[in-house]
Amino acid sequence: MQRVHNVMEDAVTDLLQQQWSNLPASCHCDGCKADVYALTLNRLKPHYVRMPVGSMYVKAHLMTVQSRATILTALTESVKRVSADPHH
């Protein structure tokens, strides 16, 4: 079986790294960041591709203003949820 990859993971990772210090989190520890990452991925539709075939098209789509706004909204919602009930 050929290997597949969820390109949404890359998009969320990139945006989370760029925006983490700007997000309204009550805690910025690695555990809370990981919780936000996982919750965000669960809120978004996965985009599986065979590597590397197809990944460039999907990555380009995920870099549009609308897609980035959708991801940022999911990140913000996840931050609010994690901040309300941190697991530490």
mmCIF file of N, CA and C in Angstrom:
data_model
loop_
_atom_site.group_PDB
_atom_site.id
_atom_site.type_symbol
_atom_site.label_atom_id
_atom_site.label_comp_id
_atom_site.label_asym_id
_atom_site.label_seq_id
_atom_site.Cartn_x
_atom_site.Cartn_y
_atom_site.Cartn_z
ATOM 1 N N MET A 1 0.847 -1.173 0.000
ATOM 2 C CA MET A 1 0.000 0.000 0.000
ATOM 3 C C MET A 1 0.897 1.242 0.000
ATOM 4 N N GLN A 2 0.487 2.233 -0.775
ATOM 5 C CA GLN A 2 1.238 3.472 -0.833
ATOM 6 C C GLN A 2 0.960 4.330 0.387
ATOM 7 N N ARG A 3 1.933 5.141 0.729
ATOM 8 C CA ARG A 3 1.821 6.022 1.894
ATOM 9 C C ARG A 3 0.919 7.216 1.573
ATOM 10 N N VAL A 4 0.078 7.588 2.541
ATOM 11 C CA VAL A 4 -0.771 8.770 2.406
ATOM 12 C C VAL A 4 -0.465 9.720 3.557
ATOM 13 N N HIS A 5 -0.799 10.983 3.360
ATOM 14 C CA HIS A 5 -0.513 12.007 4.369
ATOM 15 C C HIS A 5 -1.667 12.997 4.414
ATOM 16 N N ASN A 6 -2.030 13.425 5.619
ATOM 17 C CA ASN A 6 -3.059 14.437 5.805
ATOM 18 C C ASN A 6 -2.385 15.805 5.725
ATOM 19 N N VAL A 7 -2.533 16.482 4.605
ATOM 20 C CA VAL A 7 -1.891 17.770 4.380
ATOM 21 C C VAL A 7 -2.443 18.836 5.328
ATOM 22 N N MET A 8 -3.643 18.614 5.852
ATOM 23 C CA MET A 8 -4.201 19.558 6.817
ATOM 24 C C MET A 8 -3.306 19.659 8.055
ATOM 25 N N GLU A 9 -2.631 18.566 8.417
ATOM 26 C CA GLU A 9 -1.710 18.607 9.553
ATOM 27 C C GLU A 9 -0.617 19.647 9.327
ATOM 28 N N ASP A 10 -0.090 19.699 8.112
ATOM 29 C CA ASP A 10 0.954 20.676 7.785
ATOM 30 C C ASP A 10 0.418 22.103 7.868
ATOM 31 N N ALA A 11 -0.775 22.310 7.333
ATOM 32 C CA ALA A 11 -1.367 23.646 7.325
ATOM 33 C C ALA A 11 -1.652 24.123 8.748
ATOM 34 N N VAL A 12 -2.186 23.240 9.587
ATOM 35 C CA VAL A 12 -2.473 23.616 10.972
ATOM 36 C C VAL A 12 -1.172 23.865 11.730
ATOM 37 N N THR A 13 -0.179 23.019 11.529
ATOM 38 C CA THR A 13 1.120 23.210 12.182
ATOM 39 C C THR A 13 1.713 24.564 11.824
ATOM 40 N N ASP A 14 1.715 24.898 10.538
ATOM 41 C CA ASP A 14 2.281 26.171 10.092
ATOM 42 C C ASP A 14 1.560 27.361 10.720
ATOM 43 N N LEU A 15 0.235 27.341 10.661
ATOM 44 C CA LEU A 15 -0.529 28.474 11.190
ATOM 45 C C LEU A 15 -0.439 28.544 12.718
ATOM 46 N N LEU A 16 -0.413 27.392 13.368
ATOM 47 C CA LEU A 16 -0.277 27.367 14.822
ATOM 48 C C LEU A 16 1.074 27.961 15.236
ATOM 49 N N GLN A 17 2.127 27.601 14.532
ATOM 50 C CA GLN A 17 3.454 28.143 14.841
ATOM 51 C C GLN A 17 3.481 29.655 14.637
ATOM 52 N N GLN A 18 2.858 30.126 13.578
ATOM 53 C CA GLN A 18 2.849 31.560 13.268
ATOM 54 C C GLN A 18 2.008 32.359 14.257
ATOM 55 N N GLN A 19 0.900 31.805 14.712
ATOM 56 C CA GLN A 19 -0.070 32.564 15.488
ATOM 57 C C GLN A 19 -0.116 32.227 16.981
ATOM 58 N N TRP A 20 0.630 31.244 17.442
ATOM 59 C CA TRP A 20 0.511 30.760 18.818
ATOM 60 C C TRP A 20 0.610 31.880 19.847
ATOM 61 N N SER A 21 1.570 32.761 19.698
ATOM 62 C CA SER A 21 1.741 33.827 20.696
ATOM 63 C C SER A 21 0.621 34.872 20.621
ATOM 64 N N ASN A 22 -0.104 34.929 19.504
ATOM 65 C CA ASN A 22 -1.195 35.886 19.335
ATOM 66 C C ASN A 22 -2.562 35.337 19.747
ATOM 67 N N LEU A 23 -2.648 34.046 19.937
ATOM 68 C CA LEU A 23 -3.936 33.427 20.274
ATOM 69 C C LEU A 23 -4.253 33.654 21.754
ATOM 70 N N PRO A 24 -5.541 33.802 22.078
ATOM 71 C CA PRO A 24 -5.942 34.137 23.454
ATOM 72 C C PRO A 24 -5.943 32.933 24.402
ATOM 73 N N ALA A 25 -4.813 32.258 24.490
ATOM 74 C CA ALA A 25 -4.710 31.087 25.364
ATOM 75 C C ALA A 25 -4.384 31.518 26.789
ATOM 76 N N SER A 26 -4.987 30.843 27.774
ATOM 77 C CA SER A 26 -4.673 31.140 29.167
ATOM 78 C C SER A 26 -3.325 30.542 29.551
ATOM 79 N N CYS A 27 -2.856 29.578 28.771
ATOM 80 C CA CYS A 27 -1.571 28.927 29.010
ATOM 81 C C CYS A 27 -0.929 28.620 27.659
ATOM 82 N N HIS A 28 0.363 28.848 27.556
ATOM 83 C CA HIS A 28 1.069 28.591 26.303
ATOM 84 C C HIS A 28 2.079 27.448 26.433
ATOM 85 N N CYS A 29 1.830 26.522 27.366
ATOM 86 C CA CYS A 29 2.750 25.393 27.534
ATOM 87 C C CYS A 29 2.614 24.420 26.352
ATOM 88 N N ASP A 30 3.582 23.507 26.242
ATOM 89 C CA ASP A 30 3.574 22.545 25.134
ATOM 90 C C ASP A 30 2.368 21.606 25.192
ATOM 91 N N GLY A 31 1.933 21.260 26.403
ATOM 92 C CA GLY A 31 0.771 20.377 26.536
ATOM 93 C C GLY A 31 -0.500 21.028 26.018
ATOM 94 N N CYS A 32 -0.711 22.282 26.382
ATOM 95 C CA CYS A 32 -1.896 23.004 25.898
ATOM 96 C C CYS A 32 -1.816 23.213 24.389
ATOM 97 N N LYS A 33 -0.619 23.483 23.897
ATOM 98 C CA LYS A 33 -0.435 23.658 22.452
ATOM 99 C C LYS A 33 -0.788 22.369 21.717
ATOM 100 N N ALA A 34 -0.360 21.235 22.256
ATOM 101 C CA ALA A 34 -0.672 19.933 21.635
ATOM 102 C C ALA A 34 -2.180 19.670 21.674
ATOM 103 N N ASP A 35 -2.835 20.032 22.779
ATOM 104 C CA ASP A 35 -4.286 19.866 22.870
ATOM 105 C C ASP A 35 -5.007 20.729 21.831
ATOM 106 N N VAL A 36 -4.550 21.968 21.679
ATOM 107 C CA VAL A 36 -5.144 22.865 20.670
ATOM 108 C C VAL A 36 -4.948 22.284 19.281
ATOM 109 N N TYR A 37 -3.764 21.768 18.997
ATOM 110 C CA TYR A 37 -3.460 21.161 17.696
ATOM 111 C C TYR A 37 -4.415 19.990 17.409
ATOM 112 N N ALA A 38 -4.557 19.098 18.380
ATOM 113 C CA ALA A 38 -5.415 17.924 18.185
ATOM 114 C C ALA A 38 -6.881 18.319 18.009
ATOM 115 N N LEU A 39 -7.364 19.219 18.862
ATOM 116 C CA LEU A 39 -8.760 19.659 18.736
ATOM 117 C C LEU A 39 -9.014 20.346 17.404
ATOM 118 N N THR A 40 -8.057 21.146 16.965
ATOM 119 C CA THR A 40 -8.211 21.846 15.689
ATOM 120 C C THR A 40 -8.304 20.854 14.539
ATOM 121 N N LEU A 41 -7.431 19.864 14.532
ATOM 122 C CA LEU A 41 -7.488 18.856 13.467
ATOM 123 C C LEU A 41 -8.818 18.110 13.481
ATOM 124 N N ASN A 42 -9.363 17.867 14.659
ATOM 125 C CA ASN A 42 -10.660 17.188 14.748
ATOM 126 C C ASN A 42 -11.803 18.054 14.241
ATOM 127 N N ARG A 43 -11.633 19.361 14.256
ATOM 128 C CA ARG A 43 -12.669 20.285 13.780
ATOM 129 C C ARG A 43 -12.640 20.470 12.259
ATOM 130 N N LEU A 44 -11.527 20.149 11.633
ATOM 131 C CA LEU A 44 -11.342 20.427 10.206
ATOM 132 C C LEU A 44 -11.411 19.154 9.368
ATOM 133 N N LYS A 45 -11.809 19.323 8.130
ATOM 134 C CA LYS A 45 -11.870 18.197 7.196
ATOM 135 C C LYS A 45 -10.448 17.796 6.815
ATOM 136 N N PRO A 46 -10.122 16.511 6.925
ATOM 137 C CA PRO A 46 -8.778 16.079 6.515
ATOM 138 C C PRO A 46 -8.629 16.136 4.995
ATOM 139 N N HIS A 47 -7.407 16.304 4.551
ATOM 140 C CA HIS A 47 -7.085 16.315 3.122
ATOM 141 C C HIS A 47 -5.949 15.332 2.892
ATOM 142 N N TYR A 48 -6.309 14.069 2.659
ATOM 143 C CA TYR A 48 -5.307 13.035 2.461
ATOM 144 C C TYR A 48 -4.847 12.999 1.007
ATOM 145 N N VAL A 49 -3.534 12.862 0.850
ATOM 146 C CA VAL A 49 -2.941 12.757 -0.482
ATOM 147 C C VAL A 49 -1.872 11.676 -0.443
ATOM 148 N N ARG A 50 -1.564 11.156 -1.629
ATOM 149 C CA ARG A 50 -0.398 10.297 -1.747
ATOM 150 C C ARG A 50 0.804 11.215 -1.805
ATOM 151 N N MET A 51 1.840 10.867 -1.119
ATOM 152 C CA MET A 51 3.021 11.730 -1.108
ATOM 153 C C MET A 51 3.912 11.388 -2.266
ATOM 154 N N PRO A 52 4.458 12.291 -3.012
ATOM 155 C CA PRO A 52 4.134 13.705 -3.031
ATOM 156 C C PRO A 52 3.038 14.057 -4.036
ATOM 157 N N VAL A 53 2.516 13.040 -4.720
ATOM 158 C CA VAL A 53 1.489 13.293 -5.727
ATOM 159 C C VAL A 53 0.260 13.932 -5.076
ATOM 160 N N GLY A 54 -0.157 15.050 -5.619
ATOM 161 C CA GLY A 54 -1.362 15.707 -5.131
ATOM 162 C C GLY A 54 -1.139 16.689 -4.002
ATOM 163 N N SER A 55 -0.020 16.595 -3.308
ATOM 164 C CA SER A 55 0.161 17.453 -2.134
ATOM 165 C C SER A 55 0.328 18.919 -2.505
ATOM 166 N N MET A 56 0.947 19.209 -3.615
ATOM 167 C CA MET A 56 1.160 20.604 -4.002
ATOM 168 C C MET A 56 -0.166 21.297 -4.306
ATOM 169 N N TYR A 57 -1.076 20.608 -4.960
ATOM 170 C CA TYR A 57 -2.384 21.187 -5.264
ATOM 171 C C TYR A 57 -3.150 21.494 -3.978
ATOM 172 N N VAL A 58 -3.175 20.522 -3.073
ATOM 173 C CA VAL A 58 -3.912 20.700 -1.827
ATOM 174 C C VAL A 58 -3.255 21.776 -0.972
ATOM 175 N N LYS A 59 -1.928 21.791 -0.898
ATOM 176 C CA LYS A 59 -1.233 22.826 -0.122
ATOM 177 C C LYS A 59 -1.542 24.210 -0.678
ATOM 178 N N ALA A 60 -1.588 24.336 -1.991
ATOM 179 C CA ALA A 60 -1.926 25.626 -2.593
ATOM 180 C C ALA A 60 -3.340 26.039 -2.208
ATOM 181 N N HIS A 61 -4.254 25.083 -2.229
ATOM 182 C CA HIS A 61 -5.639 25.375 -1.835
ATOM 183 C C HIS A 61 -5.712 25.801 -0.368
ATOM 184 N N LEU A 62 -4.943 25.150 0.492
ATOM 185 C CA LEU A 62 -4.986 25.454 1.919
ATOM 186 C C LEU A 62 -4.303 26.771 2.261
ATOM 187 N N MET A 63 -3.627 27.383 1.306
ATOM 188 C CA MET A 63 -2.975 28.664 1.548
ATOM 189 C C MET A 63 -3.841 29.844 1.109
ATOM 190 N N THR A 64 -5.033 29.570 0.582
ATOM 191 C CA THR A 64 -5.911 30.670 0.189
ATOM 192 C C THR A 64 -6.371 31.414 1.441
ATOM 193 N N VAL A 65 -6.787 32.648 1.258
ATOM 194 C CA VAL A 65 -7.243 33.474 2.376
ATOM 195 C C VAL A 65 -8.406 32.799 3.103
ATOM 196 N N GLN A 66 -9.344 32.261 2.356
ATOM 197 C CA GLN A 66 -10.507 31.614 2.966
ATOM 198 C C GLN A 66 -10.106 30.387 3.779
ATOM 199 N N SER A 67 -9.232 29.562 3.240
ATOM 200 C CA SER A 67 -8.804 28.362 3.963
ATOM 201 C C SER A 67 -8.043 28.725 5.229
ATOM 202 N N ARG A 68 -7.164 29.704 5.138
ATOM 203 C CA ARG A 68 -6.408 30.141 6.320
ATOM 204 C C ARG A 68 -7.357 30.720 7.379
ATOM 205 N N ALA A 69 -8.383 31.437 6.952
ATOM 206 C CA ALA A 69 -9.364 31.986 7.894
ATOM 207 C C ALA A 69 -10.131 30.861 8.577
ATOM 208 N N THR A 70 -10.484 29.829 7.827
ATOM 209 C CA THR A 70 -11.195 28.679 8.392
ATOM 210 C C THR A 70 -10.330 27.977 9.435
ATOM 211 N N ILE A 71 -9.058 27.792 9.112
ATOM 212 C CA ILE A 71 -8.130 27.137 10.042
ATOM 213 C C ILE A 71 -7.933 28.006 11.283
ATOM 214 N N LEU A 72 -7.759 29.307 11.093
ATOM 215 C CA LEU A 72 -7.566 30.212 12.232
ATOM 216 C C LEU A 72 -8.794 30.246 13.135
ATOM 217 N N THR A 73 -9.981 30.184 12.551
ATOM 218 C CA THR A 73 -11.214 30.124 13.341
ATOM 219 C C THR A 73 -11.240 28.846 14.181
ATOM 220 N N ALA A 74 -10.882 27.725 13.572
ATOM 221 C CA ALA A 74 -10.839 26.457 14.305
ATOM 222 C C ALA A 74 -9.792 26.508 15.413
ATOM 223 N N LEU A 75 -8.640 27.113 15.135
ATOM 224 C CA LEU A 75 -7.608 27.267 16.165
ATOM 225 C C LEU A 75 -8.128 28.094 17.340
ATOM 226 N N THR A 76 -8.782 29.203 17.037
ATOM 227 C CA THR A 76 -9.300 30.081 18.082
ATOM 228 C C THR A 76 -10.351 29.372 18.932
ATOM 229 N N GLU A 77 -11.246 28.628 18.304
ATOM 230 C CA GLU A 77 -12.257 27.874 19.044
ATOM 231 C C GLU A 77 -11.604 26.817 19.931
ATOM 232 N N SER A 78 -10.576 26.179 19.416
ATOM 233 C CA SER A 78 -9.868 25.153 20.190
ATOM 234 C C SER A 78 -9.133 25.770 21.368
ATOM 235 N N VAL A 79 -8.523 26.933 21.168
ATOM 236 C CA VAL A 79 -7.835 27.636 22.257
ATOM 237 C C VAL A 79 -8.824 27.964 23.374
ATOM 238 N N LYS A 80 -9.990 28.434 23.017
ATOM 239 C CA LYS A 80 -11.000 28.768 24.026
ATOM 240 C C LYS A 80 -11.394 27.536 24.838
ATOM 241 N N ARG A 81 -11.556 26.419 24.161
ATOM 242 C CA ARG A 81 -11.954 25.192 24.852
ATOM 243 C C ARG A 81 -10.846 24.687 25.769
ATOM 244 N N VAL A 82 -9.607 24.691 25.274
ATOM 245 C CA VAL A 82 -8.481 24.228 26.091
ATOM 246 C C VAL A 82 -8.256 25.184 27.265
ATOM 247 N N SER A 83 -8.384 26.473 27.027
ATOM 248 C CA SER A 83 -8.189 27.455 28.103
ATOM 249 C C SER A 83 -9.233 27.309 29.203
ATOM 250 N N ALA A 84 -10.431 26.892 28.826
ATOM 251 C CA ALA A 84 -11.504 26.716 29.806
ATOM 252 C C ALA A 84 -11.283 25.468 30.665
ATOM 253 N N ASP A 85 -10.545 24.483 30.137
ATOM 254 C CA ASP A 85 -10.319 23.236 30.878
ATOM 255 C C ASP A 85 -8.948 22.655 30.547
ATOM 256 N N PRO A 86 -7.871 23.319 30.978
ATOM 257 C CA PRO A 86 -6.529 22.776 30.682
ATOM 258 C C PRO A 86 -6.272 21.465 31.435
ATOM 259 N N HIS A 87 -5.492 20.602 30.838
ATOM 260 C CA HIS A 87 -5.219 19.280 31.452
ATOM 261 C C HIS A 87 -3.857 19.248 32.131
ATOM 262 N N HIS A 88 -3.650 20.184 33.045
ATOM 263 C CA HIS A 88 -2.419 20.147 33.853
ATOM 264 C C HIS A 88 -2.665 20.689 35.227
#
